[in-house]
Short mmCIF file of C-alpha atoms in Angstrom, two decimals:
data_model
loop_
_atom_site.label_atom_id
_atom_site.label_comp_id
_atom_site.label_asym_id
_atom_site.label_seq_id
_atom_site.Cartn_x
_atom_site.Cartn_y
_atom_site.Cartn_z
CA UNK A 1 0.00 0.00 0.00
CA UNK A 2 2.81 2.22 0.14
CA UNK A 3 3.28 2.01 -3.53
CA UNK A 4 3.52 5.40 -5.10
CA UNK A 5 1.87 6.02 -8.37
CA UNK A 6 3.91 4.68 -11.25
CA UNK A 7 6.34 6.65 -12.98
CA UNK A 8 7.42 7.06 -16.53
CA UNK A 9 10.92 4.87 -16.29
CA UNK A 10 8.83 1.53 -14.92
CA UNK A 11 6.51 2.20 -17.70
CA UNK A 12 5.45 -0.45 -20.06
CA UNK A 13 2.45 -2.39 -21.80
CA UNK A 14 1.73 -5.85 -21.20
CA UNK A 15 -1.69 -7.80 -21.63
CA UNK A 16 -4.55 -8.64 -18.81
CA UNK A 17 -6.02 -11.82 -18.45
CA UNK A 18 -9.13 -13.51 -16.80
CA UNK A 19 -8.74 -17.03 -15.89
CA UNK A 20 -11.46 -19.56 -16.35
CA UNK A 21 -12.67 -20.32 -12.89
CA UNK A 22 -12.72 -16.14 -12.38
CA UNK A 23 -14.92 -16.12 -15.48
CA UNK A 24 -16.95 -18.78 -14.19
CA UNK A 25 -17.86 -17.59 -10.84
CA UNK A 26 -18.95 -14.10 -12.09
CA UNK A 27 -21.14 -15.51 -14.73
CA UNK A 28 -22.48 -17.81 -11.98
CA UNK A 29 -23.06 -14.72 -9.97
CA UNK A 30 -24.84 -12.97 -12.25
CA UNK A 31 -27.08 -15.66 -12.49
CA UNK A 32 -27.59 -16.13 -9.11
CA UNK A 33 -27.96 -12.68 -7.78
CA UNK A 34 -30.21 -12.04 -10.64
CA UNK A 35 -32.20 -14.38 -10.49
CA UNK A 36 -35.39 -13.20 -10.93
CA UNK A 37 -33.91 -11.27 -14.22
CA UNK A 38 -32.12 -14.77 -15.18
CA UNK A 39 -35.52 -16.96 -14.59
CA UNK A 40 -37.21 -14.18 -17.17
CA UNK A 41 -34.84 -14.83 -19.72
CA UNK A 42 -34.75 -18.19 -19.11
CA UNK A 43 -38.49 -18.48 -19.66
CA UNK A 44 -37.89 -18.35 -23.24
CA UNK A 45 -35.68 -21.31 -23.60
CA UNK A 46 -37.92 -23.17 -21.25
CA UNK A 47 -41.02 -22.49 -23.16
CA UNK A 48 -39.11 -23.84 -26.52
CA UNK A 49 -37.57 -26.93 -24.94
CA UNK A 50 -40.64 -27.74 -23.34
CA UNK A 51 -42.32 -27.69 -26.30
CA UNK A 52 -39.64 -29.96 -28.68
CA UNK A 53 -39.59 -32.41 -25.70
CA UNK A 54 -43.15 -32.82 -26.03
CA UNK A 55 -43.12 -33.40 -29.13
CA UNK A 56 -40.13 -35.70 -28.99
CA UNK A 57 -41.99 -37.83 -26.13
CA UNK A 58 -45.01 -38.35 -28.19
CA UNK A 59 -43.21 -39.45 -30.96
CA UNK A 60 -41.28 -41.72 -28.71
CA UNK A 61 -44.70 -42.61 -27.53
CA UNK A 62 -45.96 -43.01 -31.11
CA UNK A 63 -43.26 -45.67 -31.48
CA UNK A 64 -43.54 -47.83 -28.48
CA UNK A 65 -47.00 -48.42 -29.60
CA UNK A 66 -46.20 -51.08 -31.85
CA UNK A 67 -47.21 -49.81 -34.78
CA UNK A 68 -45.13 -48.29 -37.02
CA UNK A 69 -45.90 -44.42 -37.78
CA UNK A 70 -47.93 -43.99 -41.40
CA UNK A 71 -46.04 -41.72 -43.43
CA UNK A 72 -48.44 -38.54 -42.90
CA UNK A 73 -48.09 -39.17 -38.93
CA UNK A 74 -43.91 -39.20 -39.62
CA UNK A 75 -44.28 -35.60 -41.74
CA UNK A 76 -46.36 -34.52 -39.14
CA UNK A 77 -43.97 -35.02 -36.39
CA UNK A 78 -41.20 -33.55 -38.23
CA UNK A 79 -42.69 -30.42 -39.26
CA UNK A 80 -44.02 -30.00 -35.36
CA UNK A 81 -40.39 -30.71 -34.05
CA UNK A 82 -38.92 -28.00 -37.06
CA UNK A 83 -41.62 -25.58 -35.66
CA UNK A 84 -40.68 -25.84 -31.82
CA UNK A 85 -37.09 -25.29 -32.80
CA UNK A 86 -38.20 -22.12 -34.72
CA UNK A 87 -40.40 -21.12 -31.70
CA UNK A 88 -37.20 -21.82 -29.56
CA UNK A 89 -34.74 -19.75 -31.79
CA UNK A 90 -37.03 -17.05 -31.68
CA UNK A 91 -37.68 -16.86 -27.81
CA UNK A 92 -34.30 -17.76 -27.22
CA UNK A 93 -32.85 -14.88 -29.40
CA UNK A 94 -35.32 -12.17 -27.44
CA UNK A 95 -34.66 -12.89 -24.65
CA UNK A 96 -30.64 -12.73 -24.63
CA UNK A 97 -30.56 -10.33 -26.95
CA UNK A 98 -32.65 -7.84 -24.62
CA UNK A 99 -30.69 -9.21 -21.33
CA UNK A 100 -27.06 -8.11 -23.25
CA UNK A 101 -28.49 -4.63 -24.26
CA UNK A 102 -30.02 -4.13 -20.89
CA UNK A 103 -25.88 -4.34 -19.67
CA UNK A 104 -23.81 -2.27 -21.95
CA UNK A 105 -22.85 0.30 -19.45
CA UNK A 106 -21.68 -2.83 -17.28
CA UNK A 107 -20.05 -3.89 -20.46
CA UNK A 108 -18.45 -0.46 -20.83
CA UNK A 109 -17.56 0.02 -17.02
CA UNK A 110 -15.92 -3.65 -17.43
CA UNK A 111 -14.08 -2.46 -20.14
CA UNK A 112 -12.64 0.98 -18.11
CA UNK A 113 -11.25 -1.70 -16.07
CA UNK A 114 -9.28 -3.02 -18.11
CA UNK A 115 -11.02 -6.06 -19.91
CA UNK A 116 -10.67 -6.71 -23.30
CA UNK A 117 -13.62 -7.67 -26.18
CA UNK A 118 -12.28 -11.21 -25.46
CA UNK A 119 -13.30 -11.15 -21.44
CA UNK A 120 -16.58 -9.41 -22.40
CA UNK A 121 -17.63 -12.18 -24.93
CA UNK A 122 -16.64 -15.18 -22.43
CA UNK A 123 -18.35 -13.96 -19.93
CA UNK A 124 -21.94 -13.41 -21.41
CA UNK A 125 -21.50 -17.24 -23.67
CA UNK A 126 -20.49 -18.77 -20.46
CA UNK A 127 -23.77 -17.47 -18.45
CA UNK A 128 -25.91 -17.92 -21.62
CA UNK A 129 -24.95 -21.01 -21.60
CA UNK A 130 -25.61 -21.79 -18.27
CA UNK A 131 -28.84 -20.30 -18.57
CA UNK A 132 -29.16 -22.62 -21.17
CA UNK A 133 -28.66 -25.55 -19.64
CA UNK A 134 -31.18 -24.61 -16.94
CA UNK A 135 -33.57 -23.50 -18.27
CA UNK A 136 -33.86 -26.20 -20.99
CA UNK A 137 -33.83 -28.89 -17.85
CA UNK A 138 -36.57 -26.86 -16.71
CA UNK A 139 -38.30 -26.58 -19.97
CA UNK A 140 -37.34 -30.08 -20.84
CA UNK A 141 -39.36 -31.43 -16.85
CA UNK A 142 -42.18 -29.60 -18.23
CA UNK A 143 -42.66 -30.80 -21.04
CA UNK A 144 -42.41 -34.16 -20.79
CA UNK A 145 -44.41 -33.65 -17.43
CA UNK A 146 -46.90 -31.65 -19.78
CA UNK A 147 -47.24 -35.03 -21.83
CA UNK A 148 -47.92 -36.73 -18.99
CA UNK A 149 -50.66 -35.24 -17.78
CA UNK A 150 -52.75 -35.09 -20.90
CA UNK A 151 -52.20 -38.52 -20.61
CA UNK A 152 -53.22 -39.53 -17.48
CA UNK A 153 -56.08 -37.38 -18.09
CA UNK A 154 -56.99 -39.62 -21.08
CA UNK A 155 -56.64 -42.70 -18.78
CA UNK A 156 -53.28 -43.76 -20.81
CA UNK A 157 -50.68 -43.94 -18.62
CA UNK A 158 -49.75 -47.44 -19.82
CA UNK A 159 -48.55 -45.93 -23.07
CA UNK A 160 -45.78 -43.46 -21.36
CA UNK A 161 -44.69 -46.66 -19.55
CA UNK A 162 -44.47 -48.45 -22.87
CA UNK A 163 -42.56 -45.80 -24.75
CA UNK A 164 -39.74 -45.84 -26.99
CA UNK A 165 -37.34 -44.72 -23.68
CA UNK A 166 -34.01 -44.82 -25.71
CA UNK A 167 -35.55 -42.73 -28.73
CA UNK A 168 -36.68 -40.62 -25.73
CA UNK A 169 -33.17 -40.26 -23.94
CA UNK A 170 -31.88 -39.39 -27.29
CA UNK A 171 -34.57 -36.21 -27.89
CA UNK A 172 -33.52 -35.33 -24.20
CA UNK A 173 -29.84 -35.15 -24.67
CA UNK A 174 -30.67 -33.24 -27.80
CA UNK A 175 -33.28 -30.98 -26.63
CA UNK A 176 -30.24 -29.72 -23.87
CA UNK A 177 -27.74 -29.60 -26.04
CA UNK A 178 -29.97 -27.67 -28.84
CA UNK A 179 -31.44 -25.14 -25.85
CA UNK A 180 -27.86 -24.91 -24.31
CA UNK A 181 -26.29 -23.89 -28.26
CA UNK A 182 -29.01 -21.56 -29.20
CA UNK A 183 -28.77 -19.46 -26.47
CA UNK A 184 -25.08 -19.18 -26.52
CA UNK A 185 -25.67 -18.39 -30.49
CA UNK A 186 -28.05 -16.08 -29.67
CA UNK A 187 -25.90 -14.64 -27.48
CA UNK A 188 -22.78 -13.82 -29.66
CA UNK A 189 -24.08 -11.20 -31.65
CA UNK A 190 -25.06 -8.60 -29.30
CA UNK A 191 -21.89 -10.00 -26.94
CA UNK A 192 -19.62 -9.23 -29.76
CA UNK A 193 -21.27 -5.88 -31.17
CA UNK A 194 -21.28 -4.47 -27.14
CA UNK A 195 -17.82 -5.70 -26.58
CA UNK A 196 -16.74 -4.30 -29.75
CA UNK A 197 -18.24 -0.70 -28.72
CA UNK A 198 -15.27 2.05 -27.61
CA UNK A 199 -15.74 1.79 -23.96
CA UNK A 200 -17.09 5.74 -23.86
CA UNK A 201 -20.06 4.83 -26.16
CA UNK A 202 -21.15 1.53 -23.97
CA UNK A 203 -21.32 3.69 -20.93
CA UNK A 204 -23.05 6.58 -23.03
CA UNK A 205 -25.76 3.96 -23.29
CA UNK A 206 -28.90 3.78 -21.71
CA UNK A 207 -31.95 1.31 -22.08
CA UNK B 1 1.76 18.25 -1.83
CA UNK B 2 1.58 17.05 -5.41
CA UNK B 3 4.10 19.83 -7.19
CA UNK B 4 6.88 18.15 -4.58
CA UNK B 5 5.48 15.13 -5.29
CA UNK B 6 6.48 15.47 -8.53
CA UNK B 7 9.31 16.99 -8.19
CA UNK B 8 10.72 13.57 -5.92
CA UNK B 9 11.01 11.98 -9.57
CA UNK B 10 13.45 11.65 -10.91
CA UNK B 11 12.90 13.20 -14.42
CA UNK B 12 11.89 16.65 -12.87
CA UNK B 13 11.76 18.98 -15.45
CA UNK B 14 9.81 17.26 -18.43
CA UNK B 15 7.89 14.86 -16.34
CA UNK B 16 4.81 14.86 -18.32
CA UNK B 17 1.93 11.93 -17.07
CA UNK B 18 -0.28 13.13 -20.36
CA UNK B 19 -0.03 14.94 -23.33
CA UNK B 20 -1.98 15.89 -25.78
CA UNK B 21 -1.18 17.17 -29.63
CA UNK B 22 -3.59 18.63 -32.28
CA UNK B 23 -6.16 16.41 -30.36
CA UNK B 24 -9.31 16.52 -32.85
CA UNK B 25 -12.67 14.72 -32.73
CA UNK B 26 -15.48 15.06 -35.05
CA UNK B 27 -18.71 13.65 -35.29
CA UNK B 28 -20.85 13.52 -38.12
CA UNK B 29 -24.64 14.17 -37.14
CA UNK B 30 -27.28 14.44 -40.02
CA UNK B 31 -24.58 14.87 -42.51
CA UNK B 32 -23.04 17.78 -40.56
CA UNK B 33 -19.72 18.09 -38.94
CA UNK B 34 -19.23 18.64 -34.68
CA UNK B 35 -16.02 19.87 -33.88
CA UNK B 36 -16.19 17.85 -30.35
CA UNK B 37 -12.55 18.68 -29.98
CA UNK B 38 -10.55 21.23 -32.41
CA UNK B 39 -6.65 20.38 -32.23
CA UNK B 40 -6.39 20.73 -28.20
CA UNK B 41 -2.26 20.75 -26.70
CA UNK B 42 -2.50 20.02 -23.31
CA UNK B 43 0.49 18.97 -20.95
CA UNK B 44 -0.49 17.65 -17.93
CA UNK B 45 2.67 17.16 -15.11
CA UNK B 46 2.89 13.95 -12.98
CA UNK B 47 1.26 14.92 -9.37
CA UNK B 48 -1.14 17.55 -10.81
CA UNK B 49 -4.74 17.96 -10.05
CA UNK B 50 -6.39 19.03 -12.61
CA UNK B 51 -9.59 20.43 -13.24
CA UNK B 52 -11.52 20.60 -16.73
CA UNK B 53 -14.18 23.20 -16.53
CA UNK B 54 -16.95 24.07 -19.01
CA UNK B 55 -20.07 23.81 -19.71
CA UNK B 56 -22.12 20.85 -21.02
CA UNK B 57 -21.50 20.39 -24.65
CA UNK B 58 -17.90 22.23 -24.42
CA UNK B 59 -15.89 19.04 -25.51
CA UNK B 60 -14.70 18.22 -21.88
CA UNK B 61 -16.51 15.02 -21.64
CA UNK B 62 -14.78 14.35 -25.08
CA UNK B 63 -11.28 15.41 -24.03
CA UNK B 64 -11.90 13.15 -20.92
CA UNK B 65 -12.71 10.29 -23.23
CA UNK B 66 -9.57 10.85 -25.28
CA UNK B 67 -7.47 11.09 -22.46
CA UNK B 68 -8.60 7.48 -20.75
CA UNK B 69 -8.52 5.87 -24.54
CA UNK B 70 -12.27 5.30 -24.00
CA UNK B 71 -12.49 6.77 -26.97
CA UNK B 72 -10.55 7.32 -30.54
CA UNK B 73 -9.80 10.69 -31.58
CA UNK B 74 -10.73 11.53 -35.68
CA UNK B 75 -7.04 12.84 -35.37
CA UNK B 76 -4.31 13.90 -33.49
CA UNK B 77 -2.43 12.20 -30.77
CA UNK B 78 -2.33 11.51 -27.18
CA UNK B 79 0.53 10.24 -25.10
CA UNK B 80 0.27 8.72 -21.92
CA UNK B 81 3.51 8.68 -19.74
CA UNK B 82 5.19 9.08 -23.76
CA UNK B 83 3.43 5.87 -24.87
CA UNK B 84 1.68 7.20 -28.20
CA UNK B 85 -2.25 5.54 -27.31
CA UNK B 86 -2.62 5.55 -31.39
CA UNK B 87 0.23 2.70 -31.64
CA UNK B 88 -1.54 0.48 -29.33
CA UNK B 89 -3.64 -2.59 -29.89
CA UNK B 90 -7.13 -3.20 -28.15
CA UNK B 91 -5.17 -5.42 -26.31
CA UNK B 92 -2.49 -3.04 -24.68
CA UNK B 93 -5.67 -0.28 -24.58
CA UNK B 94 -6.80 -2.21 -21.86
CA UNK B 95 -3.92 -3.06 -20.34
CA UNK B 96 -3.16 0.84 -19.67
CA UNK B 97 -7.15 1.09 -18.90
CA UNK B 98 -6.37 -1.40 -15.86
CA UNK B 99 -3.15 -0.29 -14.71
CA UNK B 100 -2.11 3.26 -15.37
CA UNK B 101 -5.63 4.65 -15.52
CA UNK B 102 -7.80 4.93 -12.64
CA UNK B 103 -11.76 6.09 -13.89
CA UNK B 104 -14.48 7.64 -11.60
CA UNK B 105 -17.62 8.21 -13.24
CA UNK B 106 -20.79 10.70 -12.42
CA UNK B 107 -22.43 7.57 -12.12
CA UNK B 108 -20.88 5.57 -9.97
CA UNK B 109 -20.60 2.39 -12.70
CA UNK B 110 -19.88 -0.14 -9.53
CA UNK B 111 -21.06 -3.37 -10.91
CA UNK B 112 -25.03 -3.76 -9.55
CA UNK B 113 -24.25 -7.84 -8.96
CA UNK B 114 -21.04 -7.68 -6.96
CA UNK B 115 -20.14 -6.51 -3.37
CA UNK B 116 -17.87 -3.55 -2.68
CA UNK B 117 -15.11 -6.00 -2.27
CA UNK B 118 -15.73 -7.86 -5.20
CA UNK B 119 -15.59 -4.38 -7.51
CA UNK B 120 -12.85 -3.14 -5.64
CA UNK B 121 -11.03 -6.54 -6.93
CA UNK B 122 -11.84 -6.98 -10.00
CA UNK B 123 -9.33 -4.46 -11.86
CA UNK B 124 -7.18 -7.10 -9.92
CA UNK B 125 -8.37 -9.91 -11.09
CA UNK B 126 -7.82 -8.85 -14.96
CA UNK B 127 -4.30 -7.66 -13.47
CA UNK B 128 -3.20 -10.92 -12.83
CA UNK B 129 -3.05 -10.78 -9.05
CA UNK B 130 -3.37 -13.97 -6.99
CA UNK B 131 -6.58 -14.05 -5.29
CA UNK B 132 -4.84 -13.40 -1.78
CA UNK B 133 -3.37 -10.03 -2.94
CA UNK B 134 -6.37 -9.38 -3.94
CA UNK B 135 -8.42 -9.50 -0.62
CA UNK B 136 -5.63 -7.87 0.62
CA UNK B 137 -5.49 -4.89 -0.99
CA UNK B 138 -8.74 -4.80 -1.69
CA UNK B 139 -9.75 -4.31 1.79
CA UNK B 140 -6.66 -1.91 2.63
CA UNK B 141 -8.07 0.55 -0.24
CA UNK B 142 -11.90 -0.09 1.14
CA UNK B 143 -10.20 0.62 4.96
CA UNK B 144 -8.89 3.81 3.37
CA UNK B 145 -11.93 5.40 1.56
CA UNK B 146 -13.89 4.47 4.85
CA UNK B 147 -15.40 1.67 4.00
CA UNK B 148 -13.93 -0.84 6.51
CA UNK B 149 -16.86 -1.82 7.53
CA UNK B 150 -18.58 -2.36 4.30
CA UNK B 151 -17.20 -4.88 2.53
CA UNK B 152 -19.37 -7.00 1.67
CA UNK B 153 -22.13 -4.94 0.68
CA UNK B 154 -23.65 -4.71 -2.70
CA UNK B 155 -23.99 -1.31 -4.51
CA UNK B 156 -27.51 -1.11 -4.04
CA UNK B 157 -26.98 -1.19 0.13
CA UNK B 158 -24.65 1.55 -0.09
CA UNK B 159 -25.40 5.49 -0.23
CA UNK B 160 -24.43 7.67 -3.39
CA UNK B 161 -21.43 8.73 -1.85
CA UNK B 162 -20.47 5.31 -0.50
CA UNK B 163 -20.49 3.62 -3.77
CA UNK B 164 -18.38 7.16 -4.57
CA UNK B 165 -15.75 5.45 -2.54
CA UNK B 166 -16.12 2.14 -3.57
CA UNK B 167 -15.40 3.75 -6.95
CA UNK B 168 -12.05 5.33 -5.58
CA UNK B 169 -11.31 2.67 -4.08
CA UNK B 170 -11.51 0.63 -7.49
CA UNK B 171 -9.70 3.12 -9.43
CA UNK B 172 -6.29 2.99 -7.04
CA UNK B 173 -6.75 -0.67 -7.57
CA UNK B 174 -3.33 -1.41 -9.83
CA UNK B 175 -2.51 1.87 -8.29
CA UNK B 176 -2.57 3.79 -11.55
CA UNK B 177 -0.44 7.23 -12.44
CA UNK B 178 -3.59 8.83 -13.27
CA UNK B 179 -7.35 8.81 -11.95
CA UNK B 180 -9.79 10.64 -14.47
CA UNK B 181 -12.62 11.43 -13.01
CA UNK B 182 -15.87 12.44 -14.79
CA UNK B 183 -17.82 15.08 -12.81
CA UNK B 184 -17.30 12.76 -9.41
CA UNK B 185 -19.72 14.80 -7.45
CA UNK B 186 -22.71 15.69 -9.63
CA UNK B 187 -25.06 13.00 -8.44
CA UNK B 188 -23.65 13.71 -4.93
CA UNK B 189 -25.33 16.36 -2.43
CA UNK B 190 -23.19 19.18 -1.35
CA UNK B 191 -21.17 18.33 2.34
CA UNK B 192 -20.58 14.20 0.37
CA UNK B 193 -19.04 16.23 -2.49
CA UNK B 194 -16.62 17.66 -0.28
CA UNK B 195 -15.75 14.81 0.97
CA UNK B 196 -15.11 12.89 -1.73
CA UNK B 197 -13.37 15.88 -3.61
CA UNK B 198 -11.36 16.09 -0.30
CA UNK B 199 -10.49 12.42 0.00
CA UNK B 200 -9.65 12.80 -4.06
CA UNK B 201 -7.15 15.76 -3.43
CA UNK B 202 -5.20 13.93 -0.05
CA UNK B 203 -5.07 10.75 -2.35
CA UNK B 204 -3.35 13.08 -4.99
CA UNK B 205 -1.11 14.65 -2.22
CA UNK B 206 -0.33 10.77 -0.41
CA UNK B 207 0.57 9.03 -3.06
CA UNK B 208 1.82 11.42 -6.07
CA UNK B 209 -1.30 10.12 -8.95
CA UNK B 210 -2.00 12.60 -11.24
CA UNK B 211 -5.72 13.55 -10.82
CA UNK B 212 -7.67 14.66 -13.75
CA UNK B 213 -11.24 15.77 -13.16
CA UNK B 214 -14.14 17.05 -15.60
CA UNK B 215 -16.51 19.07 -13.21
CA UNK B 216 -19.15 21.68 -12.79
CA UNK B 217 -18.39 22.25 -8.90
CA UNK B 218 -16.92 25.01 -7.66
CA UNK B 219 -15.21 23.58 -4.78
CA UNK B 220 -12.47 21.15 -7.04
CA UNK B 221 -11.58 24.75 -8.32
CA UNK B 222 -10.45 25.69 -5.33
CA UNK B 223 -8.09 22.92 -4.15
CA UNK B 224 -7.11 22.52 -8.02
CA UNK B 225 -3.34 22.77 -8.99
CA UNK B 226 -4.60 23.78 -12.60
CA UNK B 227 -8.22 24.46 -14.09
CA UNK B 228 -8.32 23.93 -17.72
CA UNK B 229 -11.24 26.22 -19.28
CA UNK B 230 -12.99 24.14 -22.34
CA UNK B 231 -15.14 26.38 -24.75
CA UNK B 232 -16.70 24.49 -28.18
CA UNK B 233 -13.75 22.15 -28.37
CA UNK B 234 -10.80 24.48 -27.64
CA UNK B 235 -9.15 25.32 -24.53
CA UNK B 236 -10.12 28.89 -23.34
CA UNK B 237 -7.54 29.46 -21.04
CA UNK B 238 -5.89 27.57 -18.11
CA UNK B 239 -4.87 28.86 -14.59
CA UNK B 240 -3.07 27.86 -12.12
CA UNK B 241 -3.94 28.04 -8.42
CA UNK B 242 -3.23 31.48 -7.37
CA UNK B 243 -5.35 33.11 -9.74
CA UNK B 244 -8.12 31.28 -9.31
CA UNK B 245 -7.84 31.15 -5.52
CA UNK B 246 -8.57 35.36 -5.81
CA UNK B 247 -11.70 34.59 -7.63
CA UNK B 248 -13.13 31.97 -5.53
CA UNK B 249 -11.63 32.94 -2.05
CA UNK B 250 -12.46 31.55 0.81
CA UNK B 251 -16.09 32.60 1.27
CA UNK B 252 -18.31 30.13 2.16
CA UNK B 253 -20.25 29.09 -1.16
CA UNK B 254 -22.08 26.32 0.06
CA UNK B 255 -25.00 28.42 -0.25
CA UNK B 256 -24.26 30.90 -2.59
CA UNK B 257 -22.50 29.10 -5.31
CA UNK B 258 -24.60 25.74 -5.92
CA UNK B 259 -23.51 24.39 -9.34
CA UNK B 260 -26.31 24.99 -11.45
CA UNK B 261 -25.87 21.48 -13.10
#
């Protein structure tokens, strides 16, 4: 503490860095202490994957019945599992699209510190993509629970036991994986355009 | 204080923290040109506190920009401690953002999700320092704004003028040669402005940093080593203490002279 200001002759440039588990724990934080704001954004990506792991379940469903799906019933499912992945893209877009903007004068504050485009961008994929991965086990629950119900509602409960449970583990993994991608893909365009911002006109910034 | 401050290094006579040459920045608005900054030469010495006065829309908020490489200048060139800021990549930008510039902003910019402690840090952590140094020192700067007790308190549980000192405290984090500071005391009320323009100036005095401040208020005038006058982009005149302690005196302007902004 009794360092005096630096002076001219110890003067030179070198580079800053932000190690993984630093990066990690302040994404985590941001999730956690926002978590109302986090659960919002999240909402999106739950709503998708809860939809496409419907739809994956009672296709997996549709072929532990037995009977082979007719061709119409196989279209069918595929244009219903193309449209929840739209539905998902789009939510999933909004929403981290809106919770980067809402943050540039973090960004540019961040940035006054010292961090470069680089820290910026790793910081908002690696809590996107946590927020991913929650939210589309959350959406994921839902769904399937959703499936469940209208089931046991129409008294056919036996055909959930009787489902195709590897074709369903397999639209699980995948529904996860898809929620956890899009909503780091979502996220690197507004990541990289507020990172990329002089640091004067992030803070100038105001949503 | 900060002139013999200075003068303790070592290269007395042209021991210039920042300077400035033909310092130009336009902006194009509806197809029409803003002289934000028209070819500005300023030499600032190592130890000085500095005041930039004008008002709104005078280019000092510009100039301040420049100075911290927050911003790019259309043309001309600034040099911090004789490092041309033009030459470097984003890369070294930052580094001199996190060690040899210190920023304090109207607005506090403390980082909503993280405790004093935490944002105190964090210039640290992008430093390289080893997580010990860093709740070290982090709590020896907190200790010193007057914040010992507050550690562990998130921005929103803190006053305006204690997440003022959180912010000095996070600027002297890599204990930089210069703070910039960006009207520090316009969201503050009067007596907190003092204080933190006070606890600004005995930093300056303690530890030799340059202190460069954009400001409105009256009172950084008076415990100023320099006040640089901006008016539309150029730089109106500059005086030193003496002369500007005759204006402003010692009468008490608490209540006569509120800033207007």
């Amino acid at each position: 503490m009794s360092a005096k200001a630096q002076g001219a002759n110890e003067f030179r440039v070198g580079r800053v860095e932000l190690p993984w588990s630093t990066a990690f724990s302040i994404s985590k934080k941001n999730i956690m202490v926002r978590f109302g704001r986090a659960m919002i954004t999240a909402a999106g990506i739950m709503l998708g994957i809860a939809f496409l792991v419907s739809v994956f379940t009672s296709k997996a469903i549709l072929m532990g019945s037995g009977e082979p799906p007719s061709p119409e019933q196989e279209t069918r499912q595929t244009w219903l599992i193309v449209m929840s992945l739209l539905v998902c893209s789009v939510g999933i877009c909004n929403s981290m699209f809106m919770s980067v903007t809402e943050r540039f004068r973090e960004i540019g504050t961040m940035k006054c510190l010292g961090a470069v485009d680089a820290f910026v961008v790793k910081l908002f994929l690696l809590e996107s993509g946590m927020l991913g991965l929650l939210g589309s086990l959350i959406g994921a629950i839902a769904g399937f629970l959703v499936v469940c119900v209208v089931h046991l509602l129409k008294r056919q409960l036996g055909q959930i036991a009787s489902m195709d449970w590897a074709y369903f583990g397999m639209g699980l993994v995948e529904a996860l994986v898809i929620g956890m991608l899009l909503s780091m893909a979502a996220t690197i365009a507004p990541a990289v355009k507020a990172a990329r911002l002089p640091p004067a006109a992030a803070l100038r910034t105001d949503v | 204080m900060a002139t013999s401050a200075a003068a303790n290094h070592s290269q007395m006579l042209e021991d210039y923290v920042v300077r400035t040459r033909g310092l130009t920045k336009i902006y194009v608005m509806g197809g029409e040109e803003l002289h934000a900054l028209d070819n500005v030469a300023l030499d600032i010495k190592r130890g000085e506190y500095i005041s930039i006065m004008g008002p709104s829309g005078s280019g000092k908020s510009t100039l301040f920009n420049m100075i911290g490489g927050l911003d790019k200048p259309t043309s001309g060139t600034v040099y911090i401690n004789e490092t041309d800021m033009a030459q470097l990549d984003a890369a070294e930008l930052a580094w001199i953002r996190c060690r040899t510039v210190g920023y304090i902003f109207q607005t506090f910019n403390l980082i909503p999700v993280m405790t004093a402690i935490e944002n105190v840090t964090l210039p640290m952590v992008f430093a390289g320092r080893t997580p010990d140094e860093q709740l070290q020192r982090g709590k020896e700067l907190l200790e010193l704004v007057g914040l010992g007790d507050r550690l562990y308190h998130r921005p929103s549980e803190l006053s305006g003028g204690q997440q003022q000192r959180v912010a000095i405290a996070r600027a002297f984090a890599n204990d930089p040669a210069i703070i910039l500071a960006d009207e520090p005391t316009a969201n503050l009320d009067l007596r907190t402005g003092k204080e933190i323009i006070e606890l600004l100036r005995t930093l300056n005095e303690e530890r030799g940093v340059t202190v460069i401040s954009a400001t409105h208020d009256l009172h950084m005038i008076d415990i100023s080593d320099r006040v640089v006058w901006v008016r539309d982009g150029k730089i109106d005149k500059i005086e030193d203490r003496q002369s500007v302690d005759v204006k402003v005196g010692h009468v008490d302007w608490e209540d006569q002279y509120r800033p207007t902004n």
